[in-house]
């Protein structure tokens, strides 16, 4: 088997996610034979450093020995069982661990099987809670400009990235969209904290005006990942928590992308010292091995559904693979690795090293912003550094960086004109230097004329 064989067979039967398939008349799809640590190997003997953790899921490297061993062991006892009326040790132990490591007050775990489904669960639960409490008028959600929460219709409706949303607009529920705390737009010399708190006025106004009809506010804490890795200050989350309490509106923290150490703490909400009413987790939850998601919520919310069956207050939502045993075991092992290897502490050195390595981009004539929150770093390419005028999207500058980086052995996947790094935590300093050097060369080429 070689790259070309598998690529051609793939093209004749497959339809890939988030892809204009016609692009593959020009760019090949790369068949991966095996993965090891930060590396992915294709069939022609090329290696690629996975600088984006395979869509932000991988934490401890491909073919991690510890997770591999746990999964092999799990396979010999139980692969999966229906999760209504039945349970199993990995599901219980993972839920116990999640409750102990997430912010105070989140004591209940509902499993689903991908990020978008977790968002659907949180939206439905919030609405249904208010219904069970006799608050029928609460039917709406507040979201931030430039947010992303997934591709299923409910999740897409509460997201705000036009590229994914606009086509399906006629199918989507109405939401209230509020200006984002995204610090890219702060004034020269203004701090992140000042800008993010100043932006809160829009949220306060929306809550004041609509609280009676609003179930919840949904946010991606600290980093709007799919929205070009835009970042904001924790103070916004503090203000938001207080306002949600004041106006009796739930707070849904979508930590699907930022959870599990990406922002420098195990969960981004910790940096604002807040507990949301719902926390959605997925991606890193299984270390990047298997699809699984979890929605954590409070005992108060759980109790509002708990009654005699004939009252019909139960949450009758399900997915066939809810609480899959293999996925839960991978999750449990992932959290063991965090504990045993003191990962959050260890990552601080990597975070500093990444910051030093990307510093050189600040002076680049076509870079308007170099930003970082923990283990996520981003470089914004623009046509005009002074005015921040973006490159027209049609020029696909990011794609040029992607192509160049692949030819040099690094998997980067810029979002529009934003080149970013979100590597697995097993990356070392030498690999960071290599990844950043290739990105630098790619940026030189992509911004030439
Ligand atoms: N929420 C956020 C913040 C995400 O980044 C994503 C995925 N990129 C999702 C939800 C959706 O997750 P999934 O792709 O697993 O449906």
mmCIF file of C-alpha atoms in Angstrom, residues 131-393:
data_model
loop_
_atom_site.group_PDB
_atom_site.id
_atom_site.type_symbol
_atom_site.label_atom_id
_atom_site.label_comp_id
_atom_site.label_asym_id
_atom_site.label_seq_id
_atom_site.Cartn_x
_atom_site.Cartn_y
_atom_site.Cartn_z
ATOM 1 C CA UNK A 131 -40.158 24.305 32.069
ATOM 2 C CA UNK A 132 -40.226 21.914 35.027
ATOM 3 C CA UNK A 133 -39.981 24.975 37.295
ATOM 4 C CA UNK A 134 -43.052 26.498 35.621
ATOM 5 C CA UNK A 135 -41.080 29.113 33.673
ATOM 6 C CA UNK A 136 -42.557 28.356 30.209
ATOM 7 C CA UNK A 137 -41.553 31.729 28.802
ATOM 8 C CA UNK A 138 -37.876 30.858 28.995
ATOM 9 C CA UNK A 139 -37.133 29.534 25.500
ATOM 10 C CA UNK A 140 -34.173 31.569 24.220
ATOM 11 C CA UNK A 141 -30.389 31.463 24.449
ATOM 12 C CA UNK A 142 -27.774 34.193 24.515
ATOM 13 C CA UNK A 143 -24.521 33.626 22.679
ATOM 14 C CA UNK A 144 -21.387 35.597 21.827
ATOM 15 C CA UNK A 145 -20.413 36.932 18.456
ATOM 16 C CA UNK A 146 -17.725 34.726 16.833
ATOM 17 C CA UNK A 147 -18.586 31.740 19.027
ATOM 18 C CA UNK A 148 -18.611 28.095 17.908
ATOM 19 C CA UNK A 149 -20.436 25.224 19.576
ATOM 20 C CA UNK A 150 -20.703 22.489 16.953
ATOM 21 C CA UNK A 151 -22.488 21.543 13.747
ATOM 22 C CA UNK A 152 -25.784 19.920 14.721
ATOM 23 C CA UNK A 153 -28.702 22.302 14.294
ATOM 24 C CA UNK A 154 -29.073 23.420 17.920
ATOM 25 C CA UNK A 155 -25.333 23.799 18.399
ATOM 26 C CA UNK A 156 -25.011 25.620 15.071
ATOM 27 C CA UNK A 157 -27.813 27.992 16.064
ATOM 28 C CA UNK A 158 -26.009 29.083 19.231
ATOM 29 C CA UNK A 159 -22.749 29.428 17.299
ATOM 30 C CA UNK A 160 -21.909 32.512 15.317
ATOM 31 C CA UNK A 161 -19.193 31.778 12.734
ATOM 32 C CA UNK A 162 -20.866 32.825 9.447
ATOM 33 C CA UNK A 163 -18.873 30.381 7.312
ATOM 34 C CA UNK A 164 -20.542 27.428 9.027
ATOM 35 C CA UNK A 165 -23.854 29.016 9.946
ATOM 36 C CA UNK A 166 -25.151 31.219 7.149
ATOM 37 C CA UNK A 167 -26.107 28.474 4.689
ATOM 38 C CA UNK A 168 -28.336 26.778 7.251
ATOM 39 C CA UNK A 169 -29.837 29.952 8.729
ATOM 40 C CA UNK A 170 -33.409 29.092 7.612
ATOM 41 C CA UNK A 171 -33.244 25.911 9.686
ATOM 42 C CA UNK A 172 -31.958 27.450 12.900
ATOM 43 C CA UNK A 173 -33.692 28.724 16.039
ATOM 44 C CA UNK A 174 -33.376 32.425 16.813
ATOM 45 C CA UNK A 175 -30.774 33.390 19.368
ATOM 46 C CA UNK A 176 -29.693 36.631 21.006
ATOM 47 C CA UNK A 177 -26.154 37.453 19.923
ATOM 48 C CA UNK A 178 -23.977 39.750 21.978
ATOM 49 C CA UNK A 179 -20.723 41.522 21.056
ATOM 50 C CA UNK A 180 -17.690 39.439 22.053
ATOM 51 C CA UNK A 181 -15.021 40.225 24.692
ATOM 52 C CA UNK A 182 -12.414 39.118 22.084
ATOM 53 C CA UNK A 183 -9.325 41.237 22.864
ATOM 54 C CA UNK A 184 -8.164 41.486 19.252
ATOM 55 C CA UNK A 185 -10.264 44.642 19.061
ATOM 56 C CA UNK A 186 -8.894 46.369 22.173
ATOM 57 C CA UNK A 187 -7.452 49.866 21.825
ATOM 58 C CA UNK A 188 -3.683 50.284 21.590
ATOM 59 C CA UNK A 189 -2.308 50.145 25.135
ATOM 60 C CA UNK A 190 -5.555 48.798 26.616
ATOM 61 C CA UNK A 191 -5.213 45.672 28.788
ATOM 62 C CA UNK A 192 -7.119 42.465 28.084
ATOM 63 C CA UNK A 193 -8.901 42.819 31.409
ATOM 64 C CA UNK A 194 -9.987 46.392 30.678
ATOM 65 C CA UNK A 195 -11.269 45.547 27.220
ATOM 66 C CA UNK A 196 -13.094 42.379 28.269
ATOM 67 C CA UNK A 197 -14.792 44.111 31.204
ATOM 68 C CA UNK A 198 -15.735 47.062 29.009
ATOM 69 C CA UNK A 199 -17.374 44.657 26.554
ATOM 70 C CA UNK A 200 -19.503 43.181 29.318
ATOM 71 C CA UNK A 201 -21.950 46.065 29.065
ATOM 72 C CA UNK A 202 -23.459 44.409 25.968
ATOM 73 C CA UNK A 203 -24.115 41.206 27.891
ATOM 74 C CA UNK A 204 -25.507 43.075 30.890
ATOM 75 C CA UNK A 205 -27.897 44.953 28.611
ATOM 76 C CA UNK A 206 -29.043 41.792 26.841
ATOM 77 C CA UNK A 207 -29.656 40.041 30.143
ATOM 78 C CA UNK A 208 -31.507 43.014 31.577
ATOM 79 C CA UNK A 209 -33.744 43.204 28.529
ATOM 80 C CA UNK A 210 -34.377 39.514 27.858
ATOM 81 C CA UNK A 211 -33.879 37.620 31.150
ATOM 82 C CA UNK A 212 -37.541 36.632 31.336
ATOM 83 C CA UNK A 213 -37.350 34.741 28.052
ATOM 84 C CA UNK A 214 -33.764 33.445 28.323
ATOM 85 C CA UNK A 215 -32.814 29.946 29.521
ATOM 86 C CA UNK A 216 -29.032 30.286 29.390
ATOM 87 C CA UNK A 217 -25.968 32.092 28.157
ATOM 88 C CA UNK A 218 -23.511 29.802 26.379
ATOM 89 C CA UNK A 219 -19.804 30.680 26.106
ATOM 90 C CA UNK A 220 -16.457 29.163 25.247
ATOM 91 C CA UNK A 221 -14.421 30.177 28.298
ATOM 92 C CA UNK A 222 -11.278 32.252 27.466
ATOM 93 C CA UNK A 223 -10.664 31.119 23.868
ATOM 94 C CA UNK A 224 -13.077 31.170 20.927
ATOM 95 C CA UNK A 225 -11.228 28.380 19.202
ATOM 96 C CA UNK A 226 -13.015 27.804 15.890
ATOM 97 C CA UNK A 227 -13.591 31.573 15.735
ATOM 98 C CA UNK A 228 -9.904 32.017 14.821
ATOM 99 C CA UNK A 229 -8.458 31.398 18.303
ATOM 100 C CA UNK A 230 -9.660 34.737 19.610
ATOM 101 C CA UNK A 231 -8.989 35.196 23.325
ATOM 102 C CA UNK A 232 -10.367 37.172 26.251
ATOM 103 C CA UNK A 233 -9.765 37.854 29.897
ATOM 104 C CA UNK A 234 -11.161 35.740 32.778
ATOM 105 C CA UNK A 235 -12.737 38.854 34.285
ATOM 106 C CA UNK A 236 -15.515 38.521 31.684
ATOM 107 C CA UNK A 237 -16.475 35.117 33.071
ATOM 108 C CA UNK A 238 -16.572 36.472 36.610
ATOM 109 C CA UNK A 239 -18.917 39.280 35.552
ATOM 110 C CA UNK A 240 -20.995 36.813 33.548
ATOM 111 C CA UNK A 241 -21.414 34.414 36.475
ATOM 112 C CA UNK A 242 -22.594 37.235 38.726
ATOM 113 C CA UNK A 243 -25.015 38.575 36.104
ATOM 114 C CA UNK A 244 -26.468 35.126 35.337
ATOM 115 C CA UNK A 245 -27.199 34.705 39.055
ATOM 116 C CA UNK A 246 -28.730 38.159 39.271
ATOM 117 C CA UNK A 247 -31.028 37.612 36.278
ATOM 118 C CA UNK A 248 -31.806 33.923 36.922
ATOM 119 C CA UNK A 249 -30.274 32.638 33.733
ATOM 120 C CA UNK A 250 -28.085 29.524 33.437
ATOM 121 C CA UNK A 251 -24.456 29.703 32.429
ATOM 122 C CA UNK A 252 -23.289 26.992 30.013
ATOM 123 C CA UNK A 253 -19.496 26.702 29.785
ATOM 124 C CA UNK A 254 -18.547 24.937 26.571
ATOM 125 C CA UNK A 255 -15.095 23.642 27.539
ATOM 126 C CA UNK A 256 -15.107 21.086 24.722
ATOM 127 C CA UNK A 257 -12.014 22.642 23.137
ATOM 128 C CA UNK A 258 -10.466 24.534 26.071
ATOM 129 C CA UNK A 259 -10.914 21.885 28.770
ATOM 130 C CA UNK A 260 -8.242 19.460 29.958
ATOM 131 C CA UNK A 261 -5.371 21.871 30.333
ATOM 132 C CA UNK A 262 -5.382 23.751 27.040
ATOM 133 C CA UNK A 263 -5.613 27.180 28.697
ATOM 134 C CA UNK A 264 -3.059 26.444 31.413
ATOM 135 C CA UNK A 265 -5.483 25.211 34.074
ATOM 136 C CA UNK A 266 -7.355 21.911 33.947
ATOM 137 C CA UNK A 267 -10.520 23.869 33.104
ATOM 138 C CA UNK A 268 -10.639 27.459 31.832
ATOM 139 C CA UNK A 269 -13.387 28.400 34.326
ATOM 140 C CA UNK A 270 -10.862 27.937 37.152
ATOM 141 C CA UNK A 271 -9.059 31.092 36.039
ATOM 142 C CA UNK A 272 -12.165 33.119 36.829
ATOM 143 C CA UNK A 273 -12.878 31.047 39.925
ATOM 144 C CA UNK A 274 -16.427 30.345 38.778
ATOM 145 C CA UNK A 275 -18.716 27.326 38.499
ATOM 146 C CA UNK A 276 -21.093 27.215 35.540
ATOM 147 C CA UNK A 277 -24.523 25.563 35.722
ATOM 148 C CA UNK A 278 -23.523 23.287 32.846
ATOM 149 C CA UNK A 279 -20.061 22.327 31.676
ATOM 150 C CA UNK A 280 -19.691 20.560 28.321
ATOM 151 C CA UNK A 281 -16.613 18.377 27.858
ATOM 152 C CA UNK A 282 -15.375 16.255 24.961
ATOM 153 C CA UNK A 283 -12.262 16.193 22.695
ATOM 154 C CA UNK A 284 -9.424 15.762 25.267
ATOM 155 C CA UNK A 285 -11.757 13.837 27.573
ATOM 156 C CA UNK A 286 -10.507 10.531 26.119
ATOM 157 C CA UNK A 287 -7.002 11.783 25.400
ATOM 158 C CA UNK A 288 -7.995 11.913 21.738
ATOM 159 C CA UNK A 289 -8.774 8.203 21.470
ATOM 160 C CA UNK A 290 -12.530 7.753 21.234
ATOM 161 C CA UNK A 291 -15.648 9.863 20.826
ATOM 162 C CA UNK A 292 -17.199 10.705 24.169
ATOM 163 C CA UNK A 293 -18.664 13.794 25.770
ATOM 164 C CA UNK A 294 -20.000 14.694 29.167
ATOM 165 C CA UNK A 295 -22.308 17.398 30.455
ATOM 166 C CA UNK A 296 -21.771 18.207 34.089
ATOM 167 C CA UNK A 297 -24.485 19.982 36.008
ATOM 168 C CA UNK A 298 -25.683 20.792 39.514
ATOM 169 C CA UNK A 299 -27.788 18.846 41.965
ATOM 170 C CA UNK A 300 -30.409 21.633 41.849
ATOM 171 C CA UNK A 301 -30.903 21.115 38.133
ATOM 172 C CA UNK A 302 -30.900 17.324 38.491
ATOM 173 C CA UNK A 303 -33.556 17.501 41.215
ATOM 174 C CA UNK A 304 -35.946 19.497 39.018
ATOM 175 C CA UNK A 305 -36.267 16.415 36.754
ATOM 176 C CA UNK A 306 -36.539 13.909 39.615
ATOM 177 C CA UNK A 307 -40.145 12.904 40.269
ATOM 178 C CA UNK A 308 -42.713 10.157 39.758
ATOM 179 C CA UNK A 309 -42.691 8.878 36.181
ATOM 180 C CA UNK A 310 -46.322 9.887 35.547
ATOM 181 C CA UNK A 311 -45.401 13.551 36.079
ATOM 182 C CA UNK A 312 -43.388 13.298 32.824
ATOM 183 C CA UNK A 313 -40.567 15.533 33.991
ATOM 184 C CA UNK A 314 -37.710 13.167 33.065
ATOM 185 C CA UNK A 315 -34.960 14.020 30.608
ATOM 186 C CA UNK A 316 -35.757 11.508 27.863
ATOM 187 C CA UNK A 317 -32.654 12.192 25.768
ATOM 188 C CA UNK A 318 -30.388 9.352 24.642
ATOM 189 C CA UNK A 319 -27.650 8.320 22.227
ATOM 190 C CA UNK A 320 -26.998 4.652 21.442
ATOM 191 C CA UNK A 321 -23.357 4.910 22.464
ATOM 192 C CA UNK A 322 -23.995 6.882 25.666
ATOM 193 C CA UNK A 323 -21.350 5.999 28.254
ATOM 194 C CA UNK A 324 -19.406 3.667 25.963
ATOM 195 C CA UNK A 325 -17.168 1.544 28.185
ATOM 196 C CA UNK A 326 -14.031 1.770 26.043
ATOM 197 C CA UNK A 327 -14.351 5.541 25.753
ATOM 198 C CA UNK A 328 -14.949 5.921 29.504
ATOM 199 C CA UNK A 329 -11.910 3.784 30.261
ATOM 200 C CA UNK A 330 -9.794 5.974 27.956
ATOM 201 C CA UNK A 331 -11.162 9.012 29.832
ATOM 202 C CA UNK A 332 -10.340 7.532 33.185
ATOM 203 C CA UNK A 333 -6.800 6.759 32.087
ATOM 204 C CA UNK A 334 -6.416 10.273 30.670
ATOM 205 C CA UNK A 335 -7.303 11.770 34.046
ATOM 206 C CA UNK A 336 -4.921 9.352 35.786
ATOM 207 C CA UNK A 337 -2.106 10.627 33.565
ATOM 208 C CA UNK A 338 -2.938 14.223 34.522
ATOM 209 C CA UNK A 339 -2.676 13.289 38.201
ATOM 210 C CA UNK A 340 0.310 10.973 38.112
ATOM 211 C CA UNK A 341 2.471 13.179 35.914
ATOM 212 C CA UNK A 342 1.472 16.518 37.355
ATOM 213 C CA UNK A 343 0.680 17.595 33.791
ATOM 214 C CA UNK A 344 -0.697 21.083 34.462
ATOM 215 C CA UNK A 345 2.488 22.014 36.334
ATOM 216 C CA UNK A 346 4.736 20.403 33.726
ATOM 217 C CA UNK A 347 2.962 22.253 30.915
ATOM 218 C CA UNK A 348 3.982 25.621 32.387
ATOM 219 C CA UNK A 349 7.522 25.134 31.080
ATOM 220 C CA UNK A 350 6.212 24.259 27.617
ATOM 221 C CA UNK A 351 3.897 27.288 27.701
ATOM 222 C CA UNK A 352 6.834 29.600 28.429
ATOM 223 C CA UNK A 353 8.912 27.950 25.744
ATOM 224 C CA UNK A 354 6.149 28.369 23.169
ATOM 225 C CA UNK A 355 5.803 32.042 24.164
ATOM 226 C CA UNK A 356 9.530 32.617 23.628
ATOM 227 C CA UNK A 357 9.533 30.747 20.327
ATOM 228 C CA UNK A 358 6.638 32.684 18.779
ATOM 229 C CA UNK A 359 7.905 36.082 19.954
ATOM 230 C CA UNK A 360 9.679 36.561 16.592
ATOM 231 C CA UNK A 361 6.326 36.837 14.786
ATOM 232 C CA UNK A 362 5.493 40.114 16.578
ATOM 233 C CA UNK A 363 7.747 42.143 14.291
ATOM 234 C CA UNK A 364 6.575 40.484 11.082
ATOM 235 C CA UNK A 365 5.157 43.069 8.640
ATOM 236 C CA UNK A 366 2.041 40.938 7.994
ATOM 237 C CA UNK A 367 1.292 39.828 11.554
ATOM 238 C CA UNK A 368 -1.193 41.964 13.471
ATOM 239 C CA UNK A 369 -1.370 39.884 16.656
ATOM 240 C CA UNK A 370 0.542 37.147 18.455
ATOM 241 C CA UNK A 371 -1.546 35.782 21.292
ATOM 242 C CA UNK A 372 -1.399 32.908 23.712
ATOM 243 C CA UNK A 373 -3.481 31.407 26.482
ATOM 244 C CA UNK A 374 -1.709 28.467 28.085
ATOM 245 C CA UNK A 375 -0.984 25.780 25.500
ATOM 246 C CA UNK A 376 -2.869 27.572 22.700
ATOM 247 C CA UNK A 377 -0.962 30.108 20.613
ATOM 248 C CA UNK A 378 -2.088 31.998 17.517
ATOM 249 C CA UNK A 379 -0.624 34.313 14.907
ATOM 250 C CA UNK A 380 -2.957 36.551 12.929
ATOM 251 C CA UNK A 381 -1.873 37.290 9.357
ATOM 252 C CA UNK A 382 -3.140 40.539 7.832
ATOM 253 C CA UNK A 383 -2.748 42.525 4.669
ATOM 254 C CA UNK A 384 -2.104 45.746 6.578
ATOM 255 C CA UNK A 385 -0.434 45.608 9.986
ATOM 256 C CA UNK A 386 -1.381 49.210 10.906
ATOM 257 C CA UNK A 387 -5.085 49.073 10.062
ATOM 258 C CA UNK A 388 -5.463 45.302 10.686
ATOM 259 C CA UNK A 389 -7.112 45.034 7.271
ATOM 260 C CA UNK A 390 -7.401 41.265 6.711
ATOM 261 C CA UNK A 391 -6.305 39.435 3.618
ATOM 262 C CA UNK A 392 -9.323 38.690 1.417
ATOM 263 C CA UNK A 393 -10.447 35.168 2.334
#
